[in-house]
PDB file of N, CA, C and O in Angstrom:
ATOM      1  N   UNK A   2      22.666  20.677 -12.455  1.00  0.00           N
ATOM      2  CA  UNK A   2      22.762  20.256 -11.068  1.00  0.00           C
ATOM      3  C   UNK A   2      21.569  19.354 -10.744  1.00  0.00           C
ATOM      4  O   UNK A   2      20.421  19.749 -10.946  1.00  0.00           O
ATOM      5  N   UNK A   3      21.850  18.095 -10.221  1.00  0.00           N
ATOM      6  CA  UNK A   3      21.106  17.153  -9.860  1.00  0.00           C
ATOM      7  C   UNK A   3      20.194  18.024  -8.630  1.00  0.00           C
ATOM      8  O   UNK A   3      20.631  18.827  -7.806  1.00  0.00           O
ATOM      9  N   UNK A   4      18.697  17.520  -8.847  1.00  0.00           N
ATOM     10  CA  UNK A   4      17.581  17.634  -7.781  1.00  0.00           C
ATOM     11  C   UNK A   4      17.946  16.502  -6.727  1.00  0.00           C
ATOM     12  O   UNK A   4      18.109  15.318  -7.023  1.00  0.00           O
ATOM     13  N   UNK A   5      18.058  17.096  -5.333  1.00  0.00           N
ATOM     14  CA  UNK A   5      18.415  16.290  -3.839  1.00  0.00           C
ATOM     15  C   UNK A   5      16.674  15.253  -4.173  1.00  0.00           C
ATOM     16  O   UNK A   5      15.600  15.751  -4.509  1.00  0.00           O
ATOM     17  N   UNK A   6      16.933  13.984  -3.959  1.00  0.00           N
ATOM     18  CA  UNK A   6      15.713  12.952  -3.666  1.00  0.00           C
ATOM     19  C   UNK A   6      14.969  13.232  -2.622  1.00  0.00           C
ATOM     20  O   UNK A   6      15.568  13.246  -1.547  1.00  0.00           O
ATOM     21  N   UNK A   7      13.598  13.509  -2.608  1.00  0.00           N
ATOM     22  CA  UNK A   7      12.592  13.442  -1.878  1.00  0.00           C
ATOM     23  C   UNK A   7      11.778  12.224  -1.040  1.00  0.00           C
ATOM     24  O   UNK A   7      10.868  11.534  -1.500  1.00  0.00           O
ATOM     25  N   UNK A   8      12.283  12.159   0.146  1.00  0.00           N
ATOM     26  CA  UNK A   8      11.187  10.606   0.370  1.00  0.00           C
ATOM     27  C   UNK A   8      10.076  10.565   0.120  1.00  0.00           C
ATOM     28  O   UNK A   8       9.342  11.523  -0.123  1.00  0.00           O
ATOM     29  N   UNK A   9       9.697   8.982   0.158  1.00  0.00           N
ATOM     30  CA  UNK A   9       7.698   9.185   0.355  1.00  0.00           C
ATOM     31  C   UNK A   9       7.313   9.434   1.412  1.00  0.00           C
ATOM     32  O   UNK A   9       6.130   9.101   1.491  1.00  0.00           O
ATOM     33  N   UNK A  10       7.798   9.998   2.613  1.00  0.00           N
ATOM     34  CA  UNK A  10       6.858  10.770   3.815  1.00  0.00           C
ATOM     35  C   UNK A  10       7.016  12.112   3.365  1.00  0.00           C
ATOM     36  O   UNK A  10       6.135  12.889   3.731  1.00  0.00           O
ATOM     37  N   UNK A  11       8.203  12.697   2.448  1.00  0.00           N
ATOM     38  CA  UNK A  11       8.252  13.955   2.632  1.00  0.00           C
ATOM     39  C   UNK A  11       7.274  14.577   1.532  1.00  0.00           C
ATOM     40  O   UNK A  11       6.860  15.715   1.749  1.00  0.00           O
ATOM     41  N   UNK A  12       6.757  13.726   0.033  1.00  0.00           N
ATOM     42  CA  UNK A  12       5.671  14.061  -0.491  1.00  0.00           C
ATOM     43  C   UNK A  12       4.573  13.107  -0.589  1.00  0.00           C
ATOM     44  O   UNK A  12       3.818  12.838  -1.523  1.00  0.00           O
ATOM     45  N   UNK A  13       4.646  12.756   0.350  1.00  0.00           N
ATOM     46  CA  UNK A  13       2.823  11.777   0.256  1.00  0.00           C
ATOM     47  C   UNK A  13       2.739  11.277   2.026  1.00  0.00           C
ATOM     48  O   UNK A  13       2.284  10.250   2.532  1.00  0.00           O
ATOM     49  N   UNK A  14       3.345  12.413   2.607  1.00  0.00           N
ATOM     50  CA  UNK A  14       3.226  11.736   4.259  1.00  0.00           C
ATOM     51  C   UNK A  14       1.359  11.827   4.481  1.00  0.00           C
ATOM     52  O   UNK A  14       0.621  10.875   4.735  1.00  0.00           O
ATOM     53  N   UNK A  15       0.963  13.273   4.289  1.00  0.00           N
ATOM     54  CA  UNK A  15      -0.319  12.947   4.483  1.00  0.00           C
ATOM     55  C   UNK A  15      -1.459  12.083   3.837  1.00  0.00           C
ATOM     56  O   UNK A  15      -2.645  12.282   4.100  1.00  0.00           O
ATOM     57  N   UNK A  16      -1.138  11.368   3.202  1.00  0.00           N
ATOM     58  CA  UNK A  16      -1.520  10.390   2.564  1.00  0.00           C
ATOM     59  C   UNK A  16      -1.191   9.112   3.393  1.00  0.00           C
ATOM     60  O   UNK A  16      -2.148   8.433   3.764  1.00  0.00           O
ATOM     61  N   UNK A  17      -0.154   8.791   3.659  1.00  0.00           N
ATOM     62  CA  UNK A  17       0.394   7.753   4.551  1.00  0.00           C
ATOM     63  C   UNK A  17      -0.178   7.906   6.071  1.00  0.00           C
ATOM     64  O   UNK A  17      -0.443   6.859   6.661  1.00  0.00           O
ATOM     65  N   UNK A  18      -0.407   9.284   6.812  1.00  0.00           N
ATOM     66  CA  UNK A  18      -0.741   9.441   7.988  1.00  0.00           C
ATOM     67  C   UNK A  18      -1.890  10.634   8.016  1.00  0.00           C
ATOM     68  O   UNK A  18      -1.814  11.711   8.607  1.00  0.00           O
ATOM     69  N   UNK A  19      -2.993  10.122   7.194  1.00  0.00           N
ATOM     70  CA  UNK A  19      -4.113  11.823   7.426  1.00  0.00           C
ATOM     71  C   UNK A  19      -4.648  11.868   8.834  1.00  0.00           C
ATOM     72  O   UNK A  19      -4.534  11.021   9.720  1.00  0.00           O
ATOM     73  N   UNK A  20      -5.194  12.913   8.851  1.00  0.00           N
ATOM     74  CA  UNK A  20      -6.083  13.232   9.706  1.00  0.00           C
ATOM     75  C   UNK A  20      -7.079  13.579   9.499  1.00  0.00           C
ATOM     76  O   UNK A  20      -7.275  14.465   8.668  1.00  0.00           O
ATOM     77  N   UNK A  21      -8.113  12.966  10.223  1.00  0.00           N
ATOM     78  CA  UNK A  21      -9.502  12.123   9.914  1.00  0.00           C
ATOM     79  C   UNK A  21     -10.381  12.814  10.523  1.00  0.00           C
ATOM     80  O   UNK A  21     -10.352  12.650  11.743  1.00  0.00           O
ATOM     81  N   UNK A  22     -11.259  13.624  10.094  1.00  0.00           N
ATOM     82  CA  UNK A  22     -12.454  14.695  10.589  1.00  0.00           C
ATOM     83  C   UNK A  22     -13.209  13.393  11.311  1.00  0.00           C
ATOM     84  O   UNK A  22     -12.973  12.216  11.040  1.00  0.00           O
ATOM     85  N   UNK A  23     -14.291  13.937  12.412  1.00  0.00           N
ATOM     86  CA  UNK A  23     -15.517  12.720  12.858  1.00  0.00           C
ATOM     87  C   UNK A  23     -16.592  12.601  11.951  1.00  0.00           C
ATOM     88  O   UNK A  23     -17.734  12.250  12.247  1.00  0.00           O
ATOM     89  N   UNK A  24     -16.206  12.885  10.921  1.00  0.00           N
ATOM     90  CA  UNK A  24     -17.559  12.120   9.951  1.00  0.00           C
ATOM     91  C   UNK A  24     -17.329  10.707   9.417  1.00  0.00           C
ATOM     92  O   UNK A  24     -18.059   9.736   9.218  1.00  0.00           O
ATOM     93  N   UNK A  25     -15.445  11.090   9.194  1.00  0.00           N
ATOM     94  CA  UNK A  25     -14.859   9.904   8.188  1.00  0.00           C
ATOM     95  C   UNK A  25     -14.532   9.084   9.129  1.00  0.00           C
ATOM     96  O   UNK A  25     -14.176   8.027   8.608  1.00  0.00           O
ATOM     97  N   UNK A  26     -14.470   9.038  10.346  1.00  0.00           N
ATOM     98  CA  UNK A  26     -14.387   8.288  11.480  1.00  0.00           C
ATOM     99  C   UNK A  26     -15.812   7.452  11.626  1.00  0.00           C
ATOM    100  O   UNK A  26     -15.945   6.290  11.241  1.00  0.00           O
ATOM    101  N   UNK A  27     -16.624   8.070  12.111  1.00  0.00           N
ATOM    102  CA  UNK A  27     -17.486   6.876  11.959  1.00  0.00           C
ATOM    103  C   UNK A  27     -18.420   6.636  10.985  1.00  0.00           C
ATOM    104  O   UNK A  27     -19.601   6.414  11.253  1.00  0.00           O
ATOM    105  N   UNK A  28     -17.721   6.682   9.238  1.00  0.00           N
ATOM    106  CA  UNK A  28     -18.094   6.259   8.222  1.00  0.00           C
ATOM    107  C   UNK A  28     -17.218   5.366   8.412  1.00  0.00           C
ATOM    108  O   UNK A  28     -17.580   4.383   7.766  1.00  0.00           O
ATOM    109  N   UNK A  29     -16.042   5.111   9.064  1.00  0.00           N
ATOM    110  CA  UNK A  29     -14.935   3.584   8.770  1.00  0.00           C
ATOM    111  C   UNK A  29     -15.967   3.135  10.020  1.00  0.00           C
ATOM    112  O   UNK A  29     -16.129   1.933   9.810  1.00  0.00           O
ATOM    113  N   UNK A  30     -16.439   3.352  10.742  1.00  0.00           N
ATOM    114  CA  UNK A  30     -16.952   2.117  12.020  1.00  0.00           C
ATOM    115  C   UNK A  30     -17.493   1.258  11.272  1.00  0.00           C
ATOM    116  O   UNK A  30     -17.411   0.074  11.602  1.00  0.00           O
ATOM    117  N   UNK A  31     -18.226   1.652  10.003  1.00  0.00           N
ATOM    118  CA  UNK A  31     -19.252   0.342   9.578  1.00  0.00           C
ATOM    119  C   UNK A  31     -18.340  -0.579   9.293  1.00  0.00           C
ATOM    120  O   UNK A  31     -18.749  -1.720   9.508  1.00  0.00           O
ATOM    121  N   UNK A  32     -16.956  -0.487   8.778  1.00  0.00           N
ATOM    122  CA  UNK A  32     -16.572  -1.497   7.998  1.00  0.00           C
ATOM    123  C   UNK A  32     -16.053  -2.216   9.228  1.00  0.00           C
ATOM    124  O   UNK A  32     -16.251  -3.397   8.941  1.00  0.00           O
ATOM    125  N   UNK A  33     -15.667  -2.194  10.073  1.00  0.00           N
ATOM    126  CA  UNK A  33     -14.460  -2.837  10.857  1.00  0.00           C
ATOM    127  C   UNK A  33     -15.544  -2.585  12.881  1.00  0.00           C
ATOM    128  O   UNK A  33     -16.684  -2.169  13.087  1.00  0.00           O
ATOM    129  N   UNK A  34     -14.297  -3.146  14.042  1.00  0.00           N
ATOM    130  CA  UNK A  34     -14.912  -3.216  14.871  1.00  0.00           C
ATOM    131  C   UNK A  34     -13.945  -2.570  15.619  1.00  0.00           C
ATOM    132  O   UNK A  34     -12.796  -2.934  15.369  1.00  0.00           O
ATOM    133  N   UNK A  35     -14.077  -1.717  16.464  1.00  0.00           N
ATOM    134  CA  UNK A  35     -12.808  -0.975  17.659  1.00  0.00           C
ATOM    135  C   UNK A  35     -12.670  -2.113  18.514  1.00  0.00           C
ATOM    136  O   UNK A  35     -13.550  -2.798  19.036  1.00  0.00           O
ATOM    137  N   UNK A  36     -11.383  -2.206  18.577  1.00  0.00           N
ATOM    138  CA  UNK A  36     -10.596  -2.961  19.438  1.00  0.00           C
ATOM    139  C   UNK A  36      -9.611  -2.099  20.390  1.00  0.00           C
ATOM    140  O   UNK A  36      -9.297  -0.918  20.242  1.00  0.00           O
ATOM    141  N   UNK A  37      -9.231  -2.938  21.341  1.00  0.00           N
ATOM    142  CA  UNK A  37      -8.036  -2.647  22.370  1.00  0.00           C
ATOM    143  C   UNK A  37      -7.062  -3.151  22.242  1.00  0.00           C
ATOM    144  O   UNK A  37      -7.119  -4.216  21.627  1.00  0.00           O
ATOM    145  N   UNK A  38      -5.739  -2.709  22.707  1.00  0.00           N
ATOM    146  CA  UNK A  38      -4.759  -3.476  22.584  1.00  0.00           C
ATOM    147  C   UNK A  38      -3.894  -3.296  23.968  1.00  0.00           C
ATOM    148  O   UNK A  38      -4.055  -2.250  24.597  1.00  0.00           O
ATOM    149  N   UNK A  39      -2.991  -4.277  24.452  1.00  0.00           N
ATOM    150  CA  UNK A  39      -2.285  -4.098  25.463  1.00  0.00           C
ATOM    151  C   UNK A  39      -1.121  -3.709  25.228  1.00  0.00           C
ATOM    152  O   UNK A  39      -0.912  -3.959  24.041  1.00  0.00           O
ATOM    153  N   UNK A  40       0.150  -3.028  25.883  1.00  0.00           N
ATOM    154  CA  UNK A  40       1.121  -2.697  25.622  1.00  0.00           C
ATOM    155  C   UNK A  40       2.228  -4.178  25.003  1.00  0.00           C
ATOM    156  O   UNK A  40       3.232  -3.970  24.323  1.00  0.00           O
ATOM    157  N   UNK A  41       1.858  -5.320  25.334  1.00  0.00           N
ATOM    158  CA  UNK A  41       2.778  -6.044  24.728  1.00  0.00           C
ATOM    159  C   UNK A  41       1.517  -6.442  23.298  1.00  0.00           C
ATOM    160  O   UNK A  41       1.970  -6.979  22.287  1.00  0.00           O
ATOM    161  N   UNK A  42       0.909  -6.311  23.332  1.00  0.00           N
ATOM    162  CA  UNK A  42      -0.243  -7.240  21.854  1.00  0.00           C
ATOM    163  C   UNK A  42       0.147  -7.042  20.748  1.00  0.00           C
ATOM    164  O   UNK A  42       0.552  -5.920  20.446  1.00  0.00           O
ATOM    165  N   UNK A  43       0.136  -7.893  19.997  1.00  0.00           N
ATOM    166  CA  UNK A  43       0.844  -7.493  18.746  1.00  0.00           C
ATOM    167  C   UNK A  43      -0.945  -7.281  17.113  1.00  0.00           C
ATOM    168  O   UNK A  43      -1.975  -7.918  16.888  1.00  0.00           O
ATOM    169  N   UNK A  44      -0.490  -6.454  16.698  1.00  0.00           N
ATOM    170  CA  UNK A  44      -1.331  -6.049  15.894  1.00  0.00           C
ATOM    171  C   UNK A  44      -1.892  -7.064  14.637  1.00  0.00           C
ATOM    172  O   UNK A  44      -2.971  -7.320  14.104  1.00  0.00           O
ATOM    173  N   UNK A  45      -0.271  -7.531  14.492  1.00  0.00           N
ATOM    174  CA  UNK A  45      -0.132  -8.267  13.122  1.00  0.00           C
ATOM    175  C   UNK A  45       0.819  -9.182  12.777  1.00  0.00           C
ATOM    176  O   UNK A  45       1.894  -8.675  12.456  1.00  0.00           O
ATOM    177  N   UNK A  46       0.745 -10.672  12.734  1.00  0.00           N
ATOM    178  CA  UNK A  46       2.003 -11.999  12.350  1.00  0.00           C
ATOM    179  C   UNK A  46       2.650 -11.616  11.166  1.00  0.00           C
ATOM    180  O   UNK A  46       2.053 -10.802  10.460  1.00  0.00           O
ATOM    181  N   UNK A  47       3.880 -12.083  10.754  1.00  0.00           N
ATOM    182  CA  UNK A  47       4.664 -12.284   9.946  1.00  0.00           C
ATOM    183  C   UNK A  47       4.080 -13.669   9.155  1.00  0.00           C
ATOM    184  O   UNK A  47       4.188 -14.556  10.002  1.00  0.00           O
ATOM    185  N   UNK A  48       3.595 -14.174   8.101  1.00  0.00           N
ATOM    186  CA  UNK A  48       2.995 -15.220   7.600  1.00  0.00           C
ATOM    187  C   UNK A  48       1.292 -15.553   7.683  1.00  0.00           C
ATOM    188  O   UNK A  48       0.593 -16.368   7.080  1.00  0.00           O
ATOM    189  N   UNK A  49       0.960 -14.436   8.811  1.00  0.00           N
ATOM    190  CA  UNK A  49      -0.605 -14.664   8.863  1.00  0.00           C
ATOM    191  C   UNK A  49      -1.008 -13.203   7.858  1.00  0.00           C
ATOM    192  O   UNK A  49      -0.388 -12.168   7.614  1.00  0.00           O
ATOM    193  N   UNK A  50      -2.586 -13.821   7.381  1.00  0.00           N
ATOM    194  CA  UNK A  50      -3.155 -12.784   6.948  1.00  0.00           C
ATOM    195  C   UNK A  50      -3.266 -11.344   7.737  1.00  0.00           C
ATOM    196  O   UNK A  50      -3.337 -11.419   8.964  1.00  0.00           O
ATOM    197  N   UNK A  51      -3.284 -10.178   7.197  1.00  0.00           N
ATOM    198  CA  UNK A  51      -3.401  -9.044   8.184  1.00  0.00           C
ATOM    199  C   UNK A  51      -5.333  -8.284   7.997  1.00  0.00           C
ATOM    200  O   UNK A  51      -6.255  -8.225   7.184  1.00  0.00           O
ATOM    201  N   UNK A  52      -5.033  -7.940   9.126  1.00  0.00           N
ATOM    202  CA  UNK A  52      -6.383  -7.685   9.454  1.00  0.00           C
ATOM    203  C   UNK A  52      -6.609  -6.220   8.526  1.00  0.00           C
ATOM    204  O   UNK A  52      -7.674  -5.617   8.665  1.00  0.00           O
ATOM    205  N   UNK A  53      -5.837  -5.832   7.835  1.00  0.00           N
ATOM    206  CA  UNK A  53      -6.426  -4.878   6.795  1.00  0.00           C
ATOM    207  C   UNK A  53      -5.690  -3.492   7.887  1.00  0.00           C
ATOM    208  O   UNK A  53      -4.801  -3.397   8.733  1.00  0.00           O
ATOM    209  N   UNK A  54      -6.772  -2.536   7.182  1.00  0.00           N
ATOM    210  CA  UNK A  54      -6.377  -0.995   7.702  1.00  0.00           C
ATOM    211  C   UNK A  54      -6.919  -0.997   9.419  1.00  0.00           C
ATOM    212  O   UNK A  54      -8.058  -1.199   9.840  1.00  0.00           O
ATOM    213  N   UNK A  55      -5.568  -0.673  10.248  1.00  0.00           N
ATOM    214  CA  UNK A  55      -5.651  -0.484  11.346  1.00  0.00           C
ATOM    215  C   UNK A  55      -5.664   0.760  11.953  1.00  0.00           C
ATOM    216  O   UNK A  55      -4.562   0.812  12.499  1.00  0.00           O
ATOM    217  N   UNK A  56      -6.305   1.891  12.208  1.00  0.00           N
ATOM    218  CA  UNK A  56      -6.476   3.296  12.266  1.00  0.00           C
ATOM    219  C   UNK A  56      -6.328   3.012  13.488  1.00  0.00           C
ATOM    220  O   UNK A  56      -6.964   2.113  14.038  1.00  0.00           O
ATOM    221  N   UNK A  57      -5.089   4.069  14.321  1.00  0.00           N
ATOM    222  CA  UNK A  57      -4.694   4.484  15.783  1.00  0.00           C
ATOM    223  C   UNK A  57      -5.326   5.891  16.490  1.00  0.00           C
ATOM    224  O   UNK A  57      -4.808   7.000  16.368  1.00  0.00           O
ATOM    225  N   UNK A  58      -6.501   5.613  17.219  1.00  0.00           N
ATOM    226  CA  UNK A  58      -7.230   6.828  17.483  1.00  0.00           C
ATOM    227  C   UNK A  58      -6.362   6.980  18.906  1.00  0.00           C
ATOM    228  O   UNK A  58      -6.651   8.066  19.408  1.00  0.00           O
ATOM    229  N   UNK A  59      -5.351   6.215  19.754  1.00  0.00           N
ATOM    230  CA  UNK A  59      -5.026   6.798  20.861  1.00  0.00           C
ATOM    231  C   UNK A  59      -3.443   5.462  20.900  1.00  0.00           C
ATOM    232  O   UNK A  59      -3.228   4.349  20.421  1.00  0.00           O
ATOM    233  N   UNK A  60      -2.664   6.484  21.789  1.00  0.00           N
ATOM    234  CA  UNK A  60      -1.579   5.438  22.200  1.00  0.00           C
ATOM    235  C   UNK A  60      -0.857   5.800  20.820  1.00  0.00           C
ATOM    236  O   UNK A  60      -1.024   6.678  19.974  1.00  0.00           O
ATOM    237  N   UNK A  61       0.185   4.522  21.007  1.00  0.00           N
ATOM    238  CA  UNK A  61       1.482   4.298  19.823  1.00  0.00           C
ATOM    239  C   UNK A  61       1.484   2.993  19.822  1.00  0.00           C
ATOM    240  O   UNK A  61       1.237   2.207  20.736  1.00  0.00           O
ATOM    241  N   UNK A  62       1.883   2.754  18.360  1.00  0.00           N
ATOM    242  CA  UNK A  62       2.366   1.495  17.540  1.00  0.00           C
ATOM    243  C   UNK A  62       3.742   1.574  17.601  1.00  0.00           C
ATOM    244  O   UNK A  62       4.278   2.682  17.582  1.00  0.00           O
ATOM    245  N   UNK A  63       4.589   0.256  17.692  1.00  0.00           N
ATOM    246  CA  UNK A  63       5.711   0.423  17.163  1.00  0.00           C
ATOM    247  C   UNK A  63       6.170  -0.885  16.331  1.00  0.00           C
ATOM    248  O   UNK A  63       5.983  -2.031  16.739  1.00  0.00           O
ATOM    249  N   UNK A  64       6.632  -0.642  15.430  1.00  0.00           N
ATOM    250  CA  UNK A  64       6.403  -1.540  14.241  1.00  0.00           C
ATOM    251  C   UNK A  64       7.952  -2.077  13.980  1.00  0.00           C
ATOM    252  O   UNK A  64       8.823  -1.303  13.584  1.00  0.00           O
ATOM    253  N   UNK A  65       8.192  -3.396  14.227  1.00  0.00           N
ATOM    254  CA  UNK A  65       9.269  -3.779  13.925  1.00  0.00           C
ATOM    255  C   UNK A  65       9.588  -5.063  12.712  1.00  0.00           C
ATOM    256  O   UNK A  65       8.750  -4.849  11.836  1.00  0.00           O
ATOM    257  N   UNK A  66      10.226  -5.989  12.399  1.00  0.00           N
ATOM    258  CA  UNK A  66      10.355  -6.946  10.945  1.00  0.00           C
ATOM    259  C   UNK A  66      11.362  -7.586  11.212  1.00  0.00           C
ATOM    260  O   UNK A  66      12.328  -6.823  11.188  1.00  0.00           O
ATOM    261  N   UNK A  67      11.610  -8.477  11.427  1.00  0.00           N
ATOM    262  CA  UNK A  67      12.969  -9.947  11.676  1.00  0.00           C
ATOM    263  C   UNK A  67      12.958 -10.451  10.360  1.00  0.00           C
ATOM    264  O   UNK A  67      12.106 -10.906   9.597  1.00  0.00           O
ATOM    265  N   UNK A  68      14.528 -10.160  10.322  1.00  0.00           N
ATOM    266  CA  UNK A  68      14.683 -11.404   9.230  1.00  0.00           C
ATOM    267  C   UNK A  68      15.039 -12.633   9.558  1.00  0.00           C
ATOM    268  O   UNK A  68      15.280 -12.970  10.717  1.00  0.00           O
ATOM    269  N   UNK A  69      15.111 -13.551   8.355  1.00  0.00           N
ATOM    270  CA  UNK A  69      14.518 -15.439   8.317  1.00  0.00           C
ATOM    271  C   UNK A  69      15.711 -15.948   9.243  1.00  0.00           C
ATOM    272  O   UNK A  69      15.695 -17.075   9.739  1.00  0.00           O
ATOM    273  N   UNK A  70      16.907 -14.897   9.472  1.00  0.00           N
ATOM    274  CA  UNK A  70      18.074 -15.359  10.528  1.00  0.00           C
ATOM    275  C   UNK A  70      17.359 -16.001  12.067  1.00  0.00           C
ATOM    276  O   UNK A  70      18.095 -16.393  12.972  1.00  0.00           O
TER     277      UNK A  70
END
């Protein structure tokens, strides 16, 4: 009997989404700068470079992708 497939949130979600004690929090401040965002701002272009790892300490992202239609 075949094993049912496992997603990658269902074995590596905390990996994909940890949770970050305040040490490892502001051991990332050195690298990067806290920013704000407004409810319409967009995080990141389709064709532009991305600004790397974006850590969400408050609020929601919602992440969407268009295709070339």
């Amino acid at each position: 009997m075949a094993t049912p497939s496992r997603s990658v949130m269902d074995t590596r979600g905390e990996h994909v989404f940890p949770t970050l004690d305040p040490g490892e929090i502001e051991r990332m401040r050195r690298f990067g700068e806290v920013r704000h965002f407004g409810a319409s701002d967009m995080l990141a272009h389709i064709g532009e470079v991305g600004p790397g790892i974006c850590p969400v300490f408050a609020g929601a992202v919602e992440m969407s992708c268009r295709d070339e239609e």
